[in-house]
Coordinates of C-alpha atoms and ligand atoms in Angstrom, one line a residue:
M7 CA 11.3 -20.3 9.9
D8 CA 9.2 -20.1 6.8
L9 CA 6.7 -22.4 5.1
H10 CA 7.9 -24.1 2.0
L11 CA 8.4 -21.8 -1.0
S12 CA 8.6 -23.1 -4.6
A13 CA 11.9 -22.6 -6.4
E14 CA 10.3 -19.8 -8.4
Q15 CA 8.9 -18.0 -5.3
A16 CA 12.3 -18.3 -3.5
A17 CA 14.0 -16.8 -6.6
V18 CA 11.6 -13.9 -6.7
R19 CA 12.2 -13.2 -3.0
Q20 CA 15.9 -13.2 -3.5
L21 CA 15.6 -11.0 -6.5
A22 CA 13.6 -8.5 -4.4
A23 CA 16.0 -8.7 -1.5
D24 CA 18.9 -8.0 -3.8
F25 CA 17.0 -5.1 -5.5
V26 CA 16.2 -3.5 -2.2
D27 CA 19.7 -3.8 -0.8
R28 CA 21.1 -2.3 -4.0
E29 CA 18.5 0.2 -5.2
V30 CA 16.3 1.2 -2.3
A31 CA 17.7 0.8 1.3
P32 CA 20.9 2.7 0.7
H33 CA 18.9 5.8 -0.4
A34 CA 15.8 5.6 1.8
A35 CA 17.1 8.0 4.5
A36 CA 18.1 10.6 1.9
W37 CA 14.8 10.3 0.0
D38 CA 13.0 10.7 3.3
R39 CA 14.9 13.9 4.2
R40 CA 14.3 15.5 0.9
E41 CA 10.7 14.4 0.7
A42 CA 11.0 12.7 -2.7
V43 CA 12.2 9.3 -3.8
D44 CA 14.4 9.3 -7.0
P45 CA 11.8 9.1 -9.8
G46 CA 14.2 6.8 -11.6
V47 CA 13.3 4.0 -9.1
V48 CA 9.9 3.6 -10.8
G49 CA 11.5 2.6 -14.1
R50 CA 13.9 0.3 -12.3
L51 CA 11.0 -1.4 -10.6
G52 CA 9.3 -1.8 -14.0
E53 CA 12.5 -3.3 -15.5
V54 CA 12.8 -6.0 -12.9
G55 CA 9.1 -6.8 -13.3
F56 CA 7.8 -5.7 -9.9
L57 CA 5.2 -3.3 -11.3
G58 CA 3.6 -6.1 -13.4
L59 CA 3.4 -9.0 -10.8
T60 CA 0.2 -11.0 -11.1
I61 CA -0.8 -9.1 -14.3
P62 CA -1.1 -11.4 -17.3
E63 CA 1.9 -11.4 -19.6
E64 CA -0.3 -10.6 -22.7
Y65 CA -0.7 -7.1 -21.1
G66 CA 2.9 -6.6 -20.4
G67 CA 2.8 -8.1 -16.9
S68 CA 5.2 -10.5 -15.3
G69 CA 2.5 -13.0 -14.2
G70 CA 3.3 -14.8 -10.9
D71 CA 1.1 -15.7 -7.9
H72 CA 0.0 -13.5 -5.0
L73 CA 2.5 -15.1 -2.6
S74 CA 5.3 -13.9 -4.9
Y75 CA 3.7 -10.5 -4.9
C76 CA 3.7 -10.5 -1.1
L77 CA 7.3 -11.6 -0.9
V78 CA 8.3 -8.7 -3.1
L79 CA 6.2 -6.2 -1.1
E80 CA 7.7 -7.4 2.2
E81 CA 11.2 -6.8 0.8
L82 CA 10.2 -3.3 -0.4
G83 CA 8.7 -2.6 3.0
R84 CA 11.9 -3.5 4.6
G85 CA 13.8 -1.1 2.3
D86 CA 11.5 1.9 2.1
S87 CA 7.7 2.0 2.7
A88 CA 7.5 5.0 0.4
V89 CA 8.6 2.8 -2.5
R90 CA 6.4 -0.1 -1.3
G91 CA 3.4 2.3 -1.3
I92 CA 4.1 3.4 -4.9
V93 CA 3.9 -0.2 -6.0
S94 CA 1.0 -1.1 -3.8
V95 CA -1.1 1.7 -5.3
S96 CA 0.0 1.7 -8.9
L97 CA 0.0 -2.1 -9.3
G98 CA -2.1 -3.3 -6.4
L99 CA -5.0 -0.9 -6.6
V100 CA -4.9 0.5 -10.2
A101 CA -3.3 -2.0 -12.6
K102 CA -5.0 -4.9 -10.9
S103 CA -8.4 -3.1 -11.2
I104 CA -7.9 -2.5 -14.9
A105 CA -6.9 -6.1 -15.4
G106 CA -9.9 -7.3 -13.5
Y107 CA -12.6 -4.9 -14.7
G108 CA -11.3 -3.0 -17.7
S109 CA -12.4 -3.2 -21.3
P110 CA -9.9 -4.6 -23.8
Q111 CA -9.2 -1.0 -24.9
Q112 CA -8.5 0.1 -21.3
R113 CA -6.3 -2.8 -20.7
E114 CA -4.3 -2.2 -23.9
R115 CA -4.0 1.5 -23.2
W116 CA -2.8 1.4 -19.6
L117 CA -1.5 -2.0 -18.5
P118 CA 1.7 -2.2 -20.6
R119 CA 2.8 1.3 -19.5
L120 CA 1.9 0.7 -15.9
C121 CA 3.8 -2.6 -15.8
R122 CA 6.9 -1.1 -17.5
G123 CA 6.9 1.8 -15.0
D124 CA 6.4 4.3 -17.9
A125 CA 3.3 5.4 -16.2
L126 CA 2.0 5.4 -12.6
G127 CA -1.6 5.1 -11.3
C128 CA -3.3 6.7 -8.3
F129 CA -6.5 5.5 -6.5
A130 CA -8.7 8.4 -5.6
L131 CA -11.5 7.5 -3.2
T132 CA -11.0 9.6 0.0
E133 CA -12.5 13.1 0.2
P134 CA -12.2 15.8 2.8
D135 CA -15.5 14.8 4.4
S136 CA -15.6 11.1 3.6
G137 CA -12.8 8.9 4.8
S138 CA -13.9 5.7 6.7
D139 CA -17.4 6.4 5.4
A140 CA -16.3 6.3 1.8
A141 CA -19.8 5.6 0.5
A142 CA -20.7 9.2 1.5
L143 CA -18.4 10.7 -1.2
T144 CA -19.8 13.7 -3.0
T145 CA -17.6 14.2 -6.1
R146 CA -20.2 14.1 -8.8
A147 CA -20.1 12.9 -12.4
V148 CA -23.0 14.1 -14.7
R149 CA -23.7 12.7 -18.1
D150 CA -23.4 15.2 -21.0
G151 CA -24.1 13.6 -24.3
G152 CA -21.6 10.8 -24.6
D153 CA -19.3 12.3 -22.0
W154 CA -19.2 12.6 -18.2
V155 CA -18.4 15.9 -16.5
I156 CA -16.9 15.4 -13.0
T157 CA -16.7 18.0 -10.3
G158 CA -15.4 17.6 -6.7
G159 CA -12.3 17.0 -4.6
K160 CA -10.2 14.2 -3.3
T161 CA -7.5 14.2 -0.6
F162 CA -4.6 12.1 0.7
I163 CA -4.1 10.6 -2.7
T164 CA -0.9 8.5 -2.9
N165 CA 1.0 9.1 -6.2
G166 CA -1.4 12.0 -6.7
T167 CA 1.1 14.4 -8.3
T168 CA 3.2 11.7 -10.1
A169 CA 0.5 9.5 -11.5
D170 CA -0.5 9.5 -15.2
V171 CA -3.9 7.9 -14.6
A172 CA -6.3 8.3 -11.7
L173 CA -8.8 5.5 -10.8
L174 CA -11.4 7.9 -9.4
F175 CA -14.7 7.3 -7.7
A176 CA -17.6 9.7 -8.3
R177 CA -21.3 9.8 -7.6
T178 CA -23.4 9.2 -10.7
G179 CA -26.6 8.2 -8.9
G180 CA -28.4 8.7 -5.6
T181 CA -27.0 8.6 -2.1
G182 CA -25.2 5.5 -0.7
H183 CA -22.9 3.0 -2.2
R184 CA -25.1 2.1 -5.2
G185 CA -24.7 5.6 -6.7
I186 CA -21.0 5.4 -7.2
T187 CA -19.1 4.7 -10.5
A188 CA -15.4 4.3 -11.2
F189 CA -13.5 6.2 -13.9
L190 CA -10.0 6.1 -15.4
I191 CA -9.0 9.7 -15.8
P192 CA -5.7 10.7 -17.5
T193 CA -4.2 13.2 -15.1
D194 CA -3.4 15.7 -17.8
T195 CA -7.2 16.1 -18.5
P196 CA -8.1 19.8 -18.4
G197 CA -9.8 20.8 -15.1
L198 CA -7.9 18.3 -12.9
I199 CA -5.7 20.2 -10.6
R200 CA -3.2 18.4 -8.3
S201 CA -1.3 19.8 -5.3
E202 CA 1.1 18.0 -3.0
I203 CA 0.4 17.6 0.7
H204 CA 3.6 18.3 2.8
G205 CA 4.4 17.7 6.4
K206 CA 3.6 14.0 6.7
L207 CA 4.9 12.1 9.8
G208 CA 6.2 9.3 7.6
L209 CA 6.2 8.1 4.0
R210 CA 7.9 11.4 3.3
G211 CA 9.5 10.3 0.1
Q212 CA 6.1 9.5 -1.4
A213 CA 3.9 12.0 -3.2
T214 CA 0.6 12.5 -1.4
A215 CA -1.8 14.9 -3.0
E216 CA -5.1 16.8 -3.1
L217 CA -7.0 16.5 -6.4
T218 CA -9.5 19.2 -7.4
L219 CA -11.9 18.4 -10.3
D220 CA -13.4 21.4 -12.0
S221 CA -15.7 20.2 -14.7
V222 CA -13.4 17.4 -15.8
R223 CA -14.8 16.0 -19.1
V224 CA -14.1 12.3 -20.0
P225 CA -15.8 10.0 -22.5
D226 CA -18.0 7.2 -21.4
A227 CA -15.1 4.9 -22.5
A228 CA -13.3 6.2 -19.3
R229 CA -15.8 4.4 -17.1
L230 CA -14.3 1.4 -15.4
G231 CA -16.9 -1.3 -14.8
D232 CA -20.6 -0.8 -14.6
E233 CA -22.4 2.5 -13.8
G234 CA -23.2 2.2 -10.1
G235 CA -20.7 -0.6 -9.6
G236 CA -17.9 1.6 -8.4
F237 CA -18.2 1.0 -4.7
R238 CA -18.2 -2.8 -5.1
L239 CA -15.1 -2.4 -7.3
A240 CA -13.4 -0.2 -4.6
L241 CA -14.2 -2.7 -1.8
A242 CA -12.9 -5.7 -3.8
T243 CA -9.8 -3.7 -4.7
L244 CA -9.1 -2.6 -1.2
A245 CA -9.5 -6.1 0.2
K246 CA -6.5 -7.2 -1.9
G247 CA -4.8 -3.8 -1.1
R248 CA -5.0 -4.6 2.6
M249 CA -2.9 -7.7 1.9
S250 CA -0.2 -5.6 0.3
V251 CA -0.2 -3.0 3.1
A252 CA 0.2 -5.9 5.6
A253 CA 3.0 -7.5 3.5
G254 CA 4.8 -4.1 3.6
C255 CA 4.4 -4.1 7.4
V256 CA 6.0 -7.5 7.7
G257 CA 9.0 -6.0 5.9
I258 CA 9.1 -3.1 8.4
A259 CA 8.9 -5.5 11.4
Q260 CA 11.6 -7.7 9.8
G261 CA 13.8 -4.7 9.2
C262 CA 13.3 -3.6 12.9
L263 CA 14.2 -7.1 14.1
D264 CA 17.4 -7.3 11.9
A265 CA 18.5 -3.8 13.0
A266 CA 17.8 -4.4 16.7
V267 CA 19.5 -7.8 16.8
G268 CA 22.5 -6.4 15.0
Y269 CA 22.8 -3.4 17.4
A270 CA 22.2 -5.5 20.5
G271 CA 25.2 -7.7 19.6
Q272 CA 27.5 -4.7 19.2
R273 CA 26.5 -2.2 21.9
T274 CA 28.1 -2.9 25.3
Q275 CA 26.7 -1.7 28.7
F276 CA 27.5 -3.0 32.1
G277 CA 30.5 -4.8 30.7
K278 CA 28.7 -7.0 28.1
P279 CA 26.7 -6.7 24.9
I280 CA 23.2 -5.5 25.6
A281 CA 22.0 -8.7 23.9
G282 CA 23.1 -10.4 27.1
H283 CA 20.6 -8.5 29.2
Q284 CA 17.4 -10.5 29.6
L285 CA 15.1 -7.6 29.2
V286 CA 16.7 -6.7 25.9
Q287 CA 16.1 -10.3 24.7
Q288 CA 12.5 -10.0 25.8
L289 CA 12.1 -7.0 23.4
L290 CA 13.8 -8.9 20.6
A291 CA 11.7 -12.0 21.2
T292 CA 8.5 -10.0 21.1
I293 CA 9.4 -8.4 17.8
A294 CA 10.4 -11.8 16.3
V295 CA 7.1 -13.4 17.3
D296 CA 5.0 -10.5 16.0
T297 CA 6.9 -10.6 12.7
A298 CA 6.4 -14.3 12.2
A299 CA 2.8 -14.2 13.1
A300 CA 2.1 -11.2 10.8
R301 CA 3.9 -13.0 7.9
L302 CA 1.8 -16.1 8.3
L303 CA -1.4 -14.1 8.3
V304 CA -0.3 -12.4 5.1
W305 CA 0.7 -15.7 3.4
R306 CA -2.7 -17.1 4.3
V307 CA -4.4 -14.4 2.4
A308 CA -2.1 -14.9 -0.6
D309 CA -2.8 -18.6 -0.6
L310 CA -6.6 -18.1 -0.4
I311 CA -6.4 -15.7 -3.4
D312 CA -4.2 -18.0 -5.4
R313 CA -6.7 -20.9 -4.7
G314 CA -9.7 -18.7 -5.7
Q315 CA -11.2 -18.8 -2.2
P316 CA -12.9 -15.9 -0.3
F317 CA -10.2 -13.9 1.5
A318 CA -11.7 -10.5 2.6
T319 CA -12.0 -11.2 6.3
E320 CA -8.6 -12.8 6.4
A321 CA -7.1 -9.7 4.6
S322 CA -8.7 -7.5 7.3
M323 CA -7.1 -9.7 10.0
A324 CA -3.7 -9.6 8.3
K325 CA -3.8 -5.9 7.9
L326 CA -5.0 -5.2 11.4
F327 CA -2.4 -7.4 13.0
A328 CA 0.5 -6.6 10.8
S329 CA 0.1 -2.8 10.9
E330 CA -0.2 -2.8 14.7
A331 CA 2.7 -5.3 15.0
A332 CA 4.9 -3.1 12.8
V333 CA 4.2 -0.1 15.0
R334 CA 5.0 -2.2 18.1
A335 CA 8.1 -3.6 16.5
A336 CA 9.5 -0.2 15.5
N337 CA 8.7 1.2 19.0
D338 CA 10.5 -1.8 20.6
A339 CA 13.4 -1.5 18.2
I340 CA 13.9 2.1 19.2
Q341 CA 14.0 1.0 22.8
V342 CA 16.8 -1.5 22.0
F343 CA 18.8 1.3 20.3
G344 CA 18.3 3.6 23.3
G345 CA 19.0 7.3 22.5
Y346 CA 20.6 6.2 19.2
G347 CA 17.2 5.0 18.0
Y348 CA 15.9 8.6 18.3
I349 CA 18.2 10.0 15.7
D350 CA 18.1 9.3 11.9
E351 CA 21.6 7.8 11.7
Y352 CA 19.8 4.4 12.3
P353 CA 16.7 3.2 10.4
V354 CA 14.4 2.4 13.3
G355 CA 12.9 5.9 13.8
K356 CA 11.9 6.1 10.2
Y357 CA 10.4 2.6 10.5
L358 CA 8.1 3.9 13.3
R359 CA 7.1 7.0 11.3
D360 CA 6.4 4.9 8.2
A361 CA 4.6 2.1 10.0
R362 CA 2.2 4.5 11.8
V363 CA 0.1 5.3 8.7
A364 CA -0.6 1.6 8.0
T365 CA -3.1 1.6 11.0
L366 CA -4.9 4.4 9.3
Y367 CA -5.1 4.0 5.5
E368 CA -7.0 1.4 3.4
G369 CA -9.3 1.2 6.4
T370 CA -8.3 2.1 10.0
S371 CA -7.7 -0.5 12.6
Q372 CA -11.2 0.2 14.0
I373 CA -12.7 -0.3 10.5
Q374 CA -10.9 -3.7 10.2
Q375 CA -12.3 -4.7 13.6
L376 CA -15.8 -3.8 12.5
L377 CA -15.3 -5.8 9.3
I378 CA -14.1 -8.8 11.2
G379 CA -16.8 -8.4 13.8
R380 CA -19.5 -8.3 11.1
A381 CA -18.1 -11.4 9.4
L382 CA -18.2 -13.2 12.8
T383 CA -21.7 -12.1 13.9
G384 CA -23.5 -11.2 10.8
V385 CA -24.3 -7.9 12.6
N386 CA -23.3 -4.6 10.9
A387 CA -21.9 -2.3 13.6
F388 CA -20.8 0.5 11.4
Ligands
LIG20 C1 -0.3 9.0 3.8 C2 -1.7 8.7 3.4 C3 -2.0 8.1 2.1 C4 -3.3 7.8 1.7 N1 -3.5 7.4 0.5 C5 -4.7 7.3 0.0 C6 -5.0 6.9 -1.4 O1 -4.0 6.7 -2.2 N2 -6.3 6.9 -1.8 C7 -7.3 7.2 -1.0 O2 -8.4 7.2 -1.5 N3 -7.1 7.5 0.3 C8 -5.9 7.5 0.8 N4 -5.6 7.9 2.1 C9 -6.8 8.1 3.0 C10 -7.0 7.1 4.0 O3 -7.5 5.9 3.4 C11 -8.0 7.7 5.1 O4 -7.2 8.6 5.8 C12 -8.6 6.6 6.0 O5 -9.6 5.9 5.3 C13 -9.3 7.2 7.2 O6 -10.2 8.3 6.8 P1 -10.1 9.7 7.6 O7 -8.7 10.1 7.6 O8 -11.1 10.6 7.0 O9 -10.5 9.4 9.1 P2 -12.0 9.3 9.7 O10 -12.8 8.4 8.9 O11 -12.5 10.6 10.0 O12 -11.7 8.5 11.1 C14 -11.2 9.2 12.3 C15 -11.2 8.2 13.4 O13 -12.6 7.8 13.7 C16 -12.6 6.4 13.6 N5 -13.9 5.9 13.1 C17 -14.5 6.4 11.9 N6 -15.7 5.7 11.8 C18 -15.8 4.8 12.8 C19 -16.8 3.8 13.1 N7 -17.9 3.6 12.4 N8 -16.5 3.1 14.3 C20 -15.4 3.3 15.0 N9 -14.5 4.2 14.7 C21 -14.7 4.9 13.6 C22 -11.5 5.9 12.7 O14 -11.1 4.6 13.0 C23 -10.4 6.9 13.2 O15 -9.8 6.5 14.4 C24 -4.3 8.1 2.6 C25 -4.1 8.6 3.9 C26 -2.8 8.9 4.3 C27 -2.6 9.5 5.6

């Protein structure tokens, strides 16, 4: 059913599948109920090299191409989206940005720890009054001698309370996207206050937080990239991030398919397994086609990145389709399970709750449609 994988890619995929079946999937429901994954899973992800994928080995990474990265994120998404999200953010948004834009000192300081899982990163862009319109952010950084003093607030920050370093975006110039600069802020810096947001529909095992910055002082060496270049950095990072969200959604859809096919073969109604009822097969077939289509869209993005080609619009397409497909797949899988799909003895209810946020974060489905529409027409409809 898949395109050809190299021996190395197939081995990474198998490693990830085994890791998920041993270390993640058996615990996912319990982590979800207690609203926290086992913190030890981070170190185990580091040990197996999943927090350093695509990062050069000289900085402690495990190298590898973007298709391998997507294969791992798909498996993690099948096991637990909370864990997949921890990797997507710490590696996909933070470590990759440091590898791409950091000074030698920033790379040496953060990358080995992030790749080993001795430290986590968070990506702090969203604010209470600027979500989709991220360029309207108001957190301000003001120069004071050789330092910056940062004041403001961020919300919905994944890994916010567990991260050791925040890649944070603040306004250093005038209004609009040109006035934004990126900073790497150790989360134990005085004045940075973090509080966890509870009551999420899904991703309940993952820490999501509000950050308050009350005159947080950092040296100019904490600036990531050029002054005023922060928004471009954020957009470039999020384009790759959309691929990793989409890969996680493929994992959710595949998990739904596996669970629904298995259940349909066992559950008997009207004297035969429900798999023998045509309308149940229709549900299964729909999930299977959505899953395969989403996977191919994700792999196309990885292939473009690995060949150094432009990929942002294709990443929006993959994220839009895969996130909506994962929601449909989980909804249809619950239908196959009947009433049993509605209780948490089976994984499909959690898949639906976890999938739902993927149509919202890293650009909502509407924002992806506007990005695709702009690429098609050249007209900005934001
Ligand atoms: C669990 C979770 C984790 C998150 N993790 C992070 C993180 O780690 N870092 C981070 O920075 N952010 C994070 N976010 C924030 C997330 O990226 C934002 O929620 C998202 O960008 C949407 O912003 P908003 O919630 O303010 O919605 P809004 O921007 O207010 O949008 C509300 C609605 O209006 C629509 N809309 C807005 N503008 C337009 C337009 N021009 N045309 C058409 N429709 C439009 C949207 O599509 C949506 O349907 C997270 C969010 C959640 C829920």
